[in-house]
mmCIF file of N, CA and C in Angstrom:
data_model
loop_
_atom_site.group_PDB
_atom_site.id
_atom_site.type_symbol
_atom_site.label_atom_id
_atom_site.label_comp_id
_atom_site.label_asym_id
_atom_site.label_seq_id
_atom_site.Cartn_x
_atom_site.Cartn_y
_atom_site.Cartn_z
ATOM 1 N N MET A 14 15.853 13.858 -20.669
ATOM 2 C CA MET A 14 14.636 14.082 -21.433
ATOM 3 C C MET A 14 13.679 14.938 -20.612
ATOM 4 N N LYS A 15 13.234 16.019 -21.174
ATOM 5 C CA LYS A 15 12.307 16.913 -20.493
ATOM 6 C C LYS A 15 10.915 16.286 -20.490
ATOM 7 N N GLN A 16 10.275 16.336 -19.327
ATOM 8 C CA GLN A 16 8.956 15.739 -19.209
ATOM 9 C C GLN A 16 7.889 16.824 -19.145
ATOM 10 N N SER A 17 6.780 16.549 -19.779
ATOM 11 C CA SER A 17 5.667 17.492 -19.814
ATOM 12 C C SER A 17 5.028 17.586 -18.438
ATOM 13 N N PHE A 18 4.464 18.726 -18.130
ATOM 14 C CA PHE A 18 3.798 18.884 -16.841
ATOM 15 C C PHE A 18 2.472 18.132 -16.816
ATOM 16 N N LEU A 19 1.953 17.755 -17.960
ATOM 17 C CA LEU A 19 0.672 17.079 -18.061
ATOM 18 C C LEU A 19 0.829 15.571 -18.191
ATOM 19 N N PHE A 20 1.837 15.131 -18.913
ATOM 20 C CA PHE A 20 2.080 13.708 -19.109
ATOM 21 C C PHE A 20 3.104 13.230 -18.092
ATOM 22 N N ILE A 21 2.778 12.145 -17.396
ATOM 23 C CA ILE A 21 3.620 11.656 -16.308
ATOM 24 C C ILE A 21 4.175 10.280 -16.665
ATOM 25 N N SER A 22 5.233 9.896 -15.963
ATOM 26 C CA SER A 22 5.832 8.582 -16.179
ATOM 27 C C SER A 22 4.955 7.506 -15.532
ATOM 28 N N CYS A 23 5.238 6.277 -15.892
ATOM 29 C CA CYS A 23 4.488 5.147 -15.332
ATOM 30 C C CYS A 23 4.717 5.074 -13.814
ATOM 31 N N GLU A 24 5.951 5.293 -13.390
ATOM 32 C CA GLU A 24 6.265 5.238 -11.955
ATOM 33 C C GLU A 24 5.504 6.317 -11.181
ATOM 34 N N GLU A 25 5.469 7.509 -11.731
ATOM 35 C CA GLU A 25 4.735 8.593 -11.079
ATOM 36 C C GLU A 25 3.240 8.289 -11.052
ATOM 37 N N ALA A 26 2.738 7.680 -12.118
ATOM 38 C CA ALA A 26 1.325 7.309 -12.174
ATOM 39 C C ALA A 26 0.991 6.278 -11.103
ATOM 40 N N LYS A 27 1.886 5.314 -10.899
ATOM 41 C CA LYS A 27 1.677 4.310 -9.855
ATOM 42 C C LYS A 27 1.641 4.964 -8.474
ATOM 43 N N HIS A 28 2.537 5.908 -8.263
ATOM 44 C CA HIS A 28 2.580 6.610 -6.979
ATOM 45 C C HIS A 28 1.288 7.399 -6.743
ATOM 46 N N ILE A 29 0.826 8.091 -7.764
ATOM 47 C CA ILE A 29 -0.415 8.858 -7.655
ATOM 48 C C ILE A 29 -1.596 7.919 -7.451
ATOM 49 N N CYS A 30 -1.580 6.778 -8.120
ATOM 50 C CA CYS A 30 -2.644 5.781 -7.973
ATOM 51 C C CYS A 30 -2.729 5.308 -6.523
ATOM 52 N N ASP A 31 -1.574 5.051 -5.919
ATOM 53 C CA ASP A 31 -1.545 4.645 -4.503
ATOM 54 C C ASP A 31 -2.085 5.751 -3.608
ATOM 55 N N LYS A 32 -1.683 6.995 -3.887
ATOM 56 C CA LYS A 32 -2.172 8.132 -3.104
ATOM 57 C C LYS A 32 -3.680 8.287 -3.248
ATOM 58 N N ALA A 33 -4.176 8.104 -4.469
ATOM 59 C CA ALA A 33 -5.612 8.236 -4.726
ATOM 60 C C ALA A 33 -6.395 7.167 -3.978
ATOM 61 N N GLN A 34 -5.819 5.992 -3.857
ATOM 62 C CA GLN A 34 -6.466 4.891 -3.150
ATOM 63 C C GLN A 34 -6.748 5.264 -1.699
ATOM 64 N N TYR A 35 -5.867 6.041 -1.103
ATOM 65 C CA TYR A 35 -6.027 6.448 0.292
ATOM 66 C C TYR A 35 -6.585 7.857 0.440
ATOM 67 N N GLY A 36 -7.015 8.453 -0.664
ATOM 68 C CA GLY A 36 -7.615 9.779 -0.614
ATOM 69 C C GLY A 36 -6.625 10.899 -0.379
ATOM 70 N N GLU A 37 -5.364 10.684 -0.730
ATOM 71 C CA GLU A 37 -4.325 11.676 -0.492
ATOM 72 C C GLU A 37 -3.910 12.439 -1.753
ATOM 73 N N ALA A 38 -4.455 12.086 -2.899
ATOM 74 C CA ALA A 38 -4.064 12.717 -4.153
ATOM 75 C C ALA A 38 -4.837 14.021 -4.362
ATOM 76 N N SER A 39 -4.141 15.005 -4.900
ATOM 77 C CA SER A 39 -4.774 16.292 -5.189
ATOM 78 C C SER A 39 -5.605 16.194 -6.462
ATOM 79 N N THR A 40 -6.388 17.203 -6.722
ATOM 80 C CA THR A 40 -7.202 17.240 -7.933
ATOM 81 C C THR A 40 -6.314 17.216 -9.168
ATOM 82 N N TRP A 41 -5.233 17.977 -9.142
ATOM 83 C CA TRP A 41 -4.320 18.012 -10.277
ATOM 84 C C TRP A 41 -3.705 16.628 -10.519
ATOM 85 N N GLU A 42 -3.351 15.915 -9.458
ATOM 86 C CA GLU A 42 -2.803 14.565 -9.601
ATOM 87 C C GLU A 42 -3.854 13.612 -10.194
ATOM 88 N N HIS A 43 -5.103 13.764 -9.784
ATOM 89 C CA HIS A 43 -6.187 12.951 -10.353
ATOM 90 C C HIS A 43 -6.318 13.200 -11.858
ATOM 91 N N ILE A 44 -6.193 14.446 -12.268
ATOM 92 C CA ILE A 44 -6.297 14.782 -13.689
ATOM 93 C C ILE A 44 -5.153 14.137 -14.466
ATOM 94 N N LYS A 45 -3.927 14.266 -13.958
ATOM 95 C CA LYS A 45 -2.780 13.675 -14.639
ATOM 96 C C LYS A 45 -2.901 12.152 -14.694
ATOM 97 N N LEU A 46 -3.395 11.545 -13.619
ATOM 98 C CA LEU A 46 -3.576 10.095 -13.597
ATOM 99 C C LEU A 46 -4.638 9.659 -14.605
ATOM 100 N N THR A 47 -5.719 10.410 -14.700
ATOM 101 C CA THR A 47 -6.791 10.096 -15.651
ATOM 102 C C THR A 47 -6.271 10.133 -17.085
ATOM 103 N N ILE A 48 -5.441 11.121 -17.392
ATOM 104 C CA ILE A 48 -4.856 11.214 -18.733
ATOM 105 C C ILE A 48 -3.966 9.998 -18.986
ATOM 106 N N ARG A 49 -3.151 9.641 -18.009
ATOM 107 C CA ARG A 49 -2.261 8.490 -18.160
ATOM 108 C C ARG A 49 -3.066 7.196 -18.337
ATOM 109 N N LEU A 50 -4.154 7.064 -17.591
ATOM 110 C CA LEU A 50 -4.991 5.863 -17.671
ATOM 111 C C LEU A 50 -5.648 5.726 -19.045
ATOM 112 N N ALA A 51 -5.840 6.836 -19.739
ATOM 113 C CA ALA A 51 -6.497 6.816 -21.042
ATOM 114 C C ALA A 51 -5.663 6.101 -22.107
ATOM 115 N N TYR A 52 -4.341 6.088 -21.951
ATOM 116 C CA TYR A 52 -3.515 5.509 -23.008
ATOM 117 C C TYR A 52 -2.509 4.447 -22.552
ATOM 118 N N CYS A 53 -2.326 4.241 -21.267
ATOM 119 C CA CYS A 53 -1.291 3.318 -20.784
ATOM 120 C C CYS A 53 -1.911 2.050 -20.197
ATOM 121 N N ARG A 54 -1.696 0.938 -20.873
ATOM 122 C CA ARG A 54 -2.257 -0.326 -20.405
ATOM 123 C C ARG A 54 -1.618 -0.795 -19.095
ATOM 124 N N ILE A 55 -0.360 -0.511 -18.912
ATOM 125 C CA ILE A 55 0.327 -0.915 -17.684
ATOM 126 C C ILE A 55 -0.278 -0.193 -16.492
ATOM 127 N N THR A 56 -0.496 1.090 -16.623
ATOM 128 C CA THR A 56 -1.101 1.865 -15.545
ATOM 129 C C THR A 56 -2.543 1.427 -15.313
ATOM 130 N N GLN A 57 -3.257 1.110 -16.377
ATOM 131 C CA GLN A 57 -4.636 0.628 -16.239
ATOM 132 C C GLN A 57 -4.665 -0.669 -15.431
ATOM 133 N N LYS A 58 -3.760 -1.590 -15.754
ATOM 134 C CA LYS A 58 -3.699 -2.866 -15.041
ATOM 135 C C LYS A 58 -3.349 -2.644 -13.575
ATOM 136 N N TYR A 59 -2.372 -1.783 -13.322
ATOM 137 C CA TYR A 59 -1.968 -1.483 -11.945
ATOM 138 C C TYR A 59 -3.132 -0.895 -11.158
ATOM 139 N N SER A 60 -3.873 0.004 -11.783
ATOM 140 C CA SER A 60 -5.009 0.646 -11.133
ATOM 141 C C SER A 60 -6.097 -0.381 -10.792
ATOM 142 N N LYS A 61 -6.386 -1.290 -11.723
ATOM 143 C CA LYS A 61 -7.392 -2.328 -11.473
ATOM 144 C C LYS A 61 -6.964 -3.247 -10.338
ATOM 145 N N GLN A 62 -5.689 -3.626 -10.319
ATOM 146 C CA GLN A 62 -5.180 -4.482 -9.245
ATOM 147 C C GLN A 62 -5.258 -3.760 -7.906
ATOM 148 N N ASN A 63 -4.977 -2.475 -7.918
ATOM 149 C CA ASN A 63 -5.061 -1.669 -6.704
ATOM 150 C C ASN A 63 -6.501 -1.646 -6.167
ATOM 151 N N GLU A 64 -7.455 -1.480 -7.076
ATOM 152 C CA GLU A 64 -8.865 -1.463 -6.685
ATOM 153 C C GLU A 64 -9.280 -2.807 -6.106
ATOM 154 N N LYS A 65 -8.850 -3.907 -6.720
ATOM 155 C CA LYS A 65 -9.182 -5.241 -6.220
ATOM 156 C C LYS A 65 -8.578 -5.476 -4.837
ATOM 157 N N LEU A 66 -7.345 -5.043 -4.650
ATOM 158 C CA LEU A 66 -6.680 -5.198 -3.361
ATOM 159 C C LEU A 66 -7.423 -4.432 -2.275
ATOM 160 N N THR A 67 -7.785 -3.199 -2.551
ATOM 161 C CA THR A 67 -8.522 -2.381 -1.589
ATOM 162 C C THR A 67 -9.860 -3.025 -1.247
ATOM 163 N N GLU A 68 -10.544 -3.513 -2.263
ATOM 164 C CA GLU A 68 -11.832 -4.155 -2.051
ATOM 165 C C GLU A 68 -11.679 -5.405 -1.184
ATOM 166 N N SER A 69 -10.663 -6.205 -1.445
ATOM 167 C CA SER A 69 -10.420 -7.425 -0.672
ATOM 168 C C SER A 69 -10.114 -7.105 0.790
ATOM 169 N N ILE A 70 -9.303 -6.093 0.991
ATOM 170 C CA ILE A 70 -8.941 -5.708 2.361
ATOM 171 C C ILE A 70 -10.166 -5.199 3.115
ATOM 172 N N ASN A 71 -10.996 -4.419 2.448
ATOM 173 C CA ASN A 71 -12.200 -3.897 3.102
ATOM 174 C C ASN A 71 -13.203 -4.999 3.428
ATOM 175 N N LYS A 72 -13.290 -6.013 2.575
ATOM 176 C CA LYS A 72 -14.219 -7.114 2.804
ATOM 177 C C LYS A 72 -13.708 -8.092 3.866
ATOM 178 N N ALA A 73 -12.414 -8.134 4.097
ATOM 179 C CA ALA A 73 -11.805 -9.133 4.964
ATOM 180 C C ALA A 73 -12.223 -8.993 6.427
ATOM 181 N N GLU A 74 -12.539 -7.804 6.864
ATOM 182 C CA GLU A 74 -12.892 -7.542 8.259
ATOM 183 C C GLU A 74 -11.861 -8.157 9.212
ATOM 184 N N VAL A 75 -10.623 -7.794 9.001
ATOM 185 C CA VAL A 75 -9.516 -8.318 9.794
ATOM 186 C C VAL A 75 -9.608 -7.813 11.233
ATOM 187 N N LYS A 76 -9.452 -8.723 12.153
ATOM 188 C CA LYS A 76 -9.450 -8.381 13.572
ATOM 189 C C LYS A 76 -7.985 -8.345 14.032
ATOM 190 N N CYS A 77 -7.575 -7.259 14.625
ATOM 191 C CA CYS A 77 -6.198 -7.098 15.077
ATOM 192 C C CYS A 77 -6.129 -7.239 16.591
ATOM 193 N N LEU A 78 -4.944 -7.561 17.058
ATOM 194 C CA LEU A 78 -4.732 -7.647 18.500
ATOM 195 C C LEU A 78 -4.723 -6.246 19.097
ATOM 196 N N ASN A 79 -5.284 -6.124 20.287
ATOM 197 C CA ASN A 79 -5.156 -4.842 20.966
ATOM 198 C C ASN A 79 -3.783 -4.785 21.623
ATOM 199 N N ALA A 80 -3.404 -3.659 22.161
ATOM 200 C CA ALA A 80 -2.058 -3.456 22.713
ATOM 201 C C ALA A 80 -1.765 -4.418 23.862
ATOM 202 N N GLU A 81 -2.748 -4.669 24.687
ATOM 203 C CA GLU A 81 -2.541 -5.558 25.841
ATOM 204 C C GLU A 81 -2.229 -6.987 25.380
ATOM 205 N N GLU A 82 -3.001 -7.495 24.434
ATOM 206 C CA GLU A 82 -2.764 -8.844 23.909
ATOM 207 C C GLU A 82 -1.404 -8.937 23.226
ATOM 208 N N ARG A 83 -1.073 -7.916 22.478
ATOM 209 C CA ARG A 83 0.207 -7.900 21.768
ATOM 210 C C ARG A 83 1.373 -7.919 22.754
ATOM 211 N N ASN A 84 1.289 -7.116 23.814
ATOM 212 C CA ASN A 84 2.349 -7.075 24.816
ATOM 213 C C ASN A 84 2.494 -8.413 25.524
ATOM 214 N N LYS A 85 1.377 -9.067 25.795
ATOM 215 C CA LYS A 85 1.409 -10.368 26.456
ATOM 216 C C LYS A 85 2.142 -11.388 25.588
ATOM 217 N N ILE A 86 1.817 -11.437 24.320
ATOM 218 C CA ILE A 86 2.467 -12.366 23.398
ATOM 219 C C ILE A 86 3.954 -12.029 23.261
ATOM 220 N N GLU A 87 4.269 -10.751 23.177
ATOM 221 C CA GLU A 87 5.659 -10.320 23.050
ATOM 222 C C GLU A 87 6.466 -10.737 24.276
ATOM 223 N N ASN A 88 5.897 -10.589 25.472
ATOM 224 C CA ASN A 88 6.589 -10.991 26.690
ATOM 225 C C ASN A 88 6.803 -12.495 26.731
ATOM 226 N N GLN A 89 5.802 -13.269 26.317
ATOM 227 C CA GLN A 89 5.954 -14.720 26.262
ATOM 228 C C GLN A 89 7.064 -15.110 25.292
ATOM 229 N N PHE A 90 7.115 -14.439 24.166
ATOM 230 C CA PHE A 90 8.157 -14.705 23.182
ATOM 231 C C PHE A 90 9.535 -14.410 23.763
ATOM 232 N N LYS A 91 9.673 -13.286 24.443
ATOM 233 C CA LYS A 91 10.966 -12.923 25.038
ATOM 234 C C LYS A 91 11.388 -13.931 26.096
ATOM 235 N N GLU A 92 10.447 -14.421 26.896
ATOM 236 C CA GLU A 92 10.759 -15.429 27.912
ATOM 237 C C GLU A 92 11.256 -16.720 27.262
ATOM 238 N N GLU A 93 10.566 -17.163 26.223
ATOM 239 C CA GLU A 93 10.970 -18.386 25.522
ATOM 240 C C GLU A 93 12.318 -18.202 24.841
ATOM 241 N N LEU A 94 12.565 -17.038 24.287
ATOM 242 C CA LEU A 94 13.839 -16.752 23.652
ATOM 243 C C LEU A 94 14.970 -16.780 24.676
ATOM 244 N N ALA A 95 14.722 -16.206 25.851
ATOM 245 C CA ALA A 95 15.729 -16.200 26.905
ATOM 246 C C ALA A 95 16.036 -17.645 27.358
ATOM 247 N N LYS A 96 15.004 -18.484 27.449
ATOM 248 C CA LYS A 96 15.211 -19.896 27.809
ATOM 249 C C LYS A 96 16.070 -20.598 26.772
ATOM 250 N N GLN A 97 15.776 -20.346 25.504
ATOM 251 C CA GLN A 97 16.549 -20.971 24.427
ATOM 252 C C GLN A 97 18.003 -20.525 24.447
ATOM 253 N N GLN A 98 18.229 -19.265 24.735
ATOM 254 C CA GLN A 98 19.590 -18.746 24.760
ATOM 255 C C GLN A 98 20.368 -19.294 25.943
ATOM 256 N N GLN A 99 19.695 -19.551 27.064
ATOM 257 C CA GLN A 99 20.345 -20.122 28.238
ATOM 258 C C GLN A 99 20.731 -21.572 27.976
ATOM 259 N N ASN A 100 19.922 -22.305 27.233
ATOM 260 C CA ASN A 100 20.202 -23.707 26.943
ATOM 261 C C ASN A 100 21.348 -23.879 25.952
ATOM 262 N N ASN A 101 21.636 -22.872 25.171
ATOM 263 C CA ASN A 101 22.728 -22.965 24.174
ATOM 264 C C ASN A 101 23.996 -22.555 24.768
#
């Protein structure tokens, strides 16, 4: 089935929606997504869920381990794993 250059599939719309969330979508992709959002309830729902997820992540203020802390934990894990393997 030949697809129009203006009308996109639901899968393509989801991909563009994800790109738009991170500011990676082109103007043309935004236009095609807007057209799809005008008539597709599935894409509308996906877009709303995407917005809620982004908002939740931004509000969470997640604190991540720095490289030094991560390496320390990783080394402790490897030591404990080696002990377990020796006991078996």
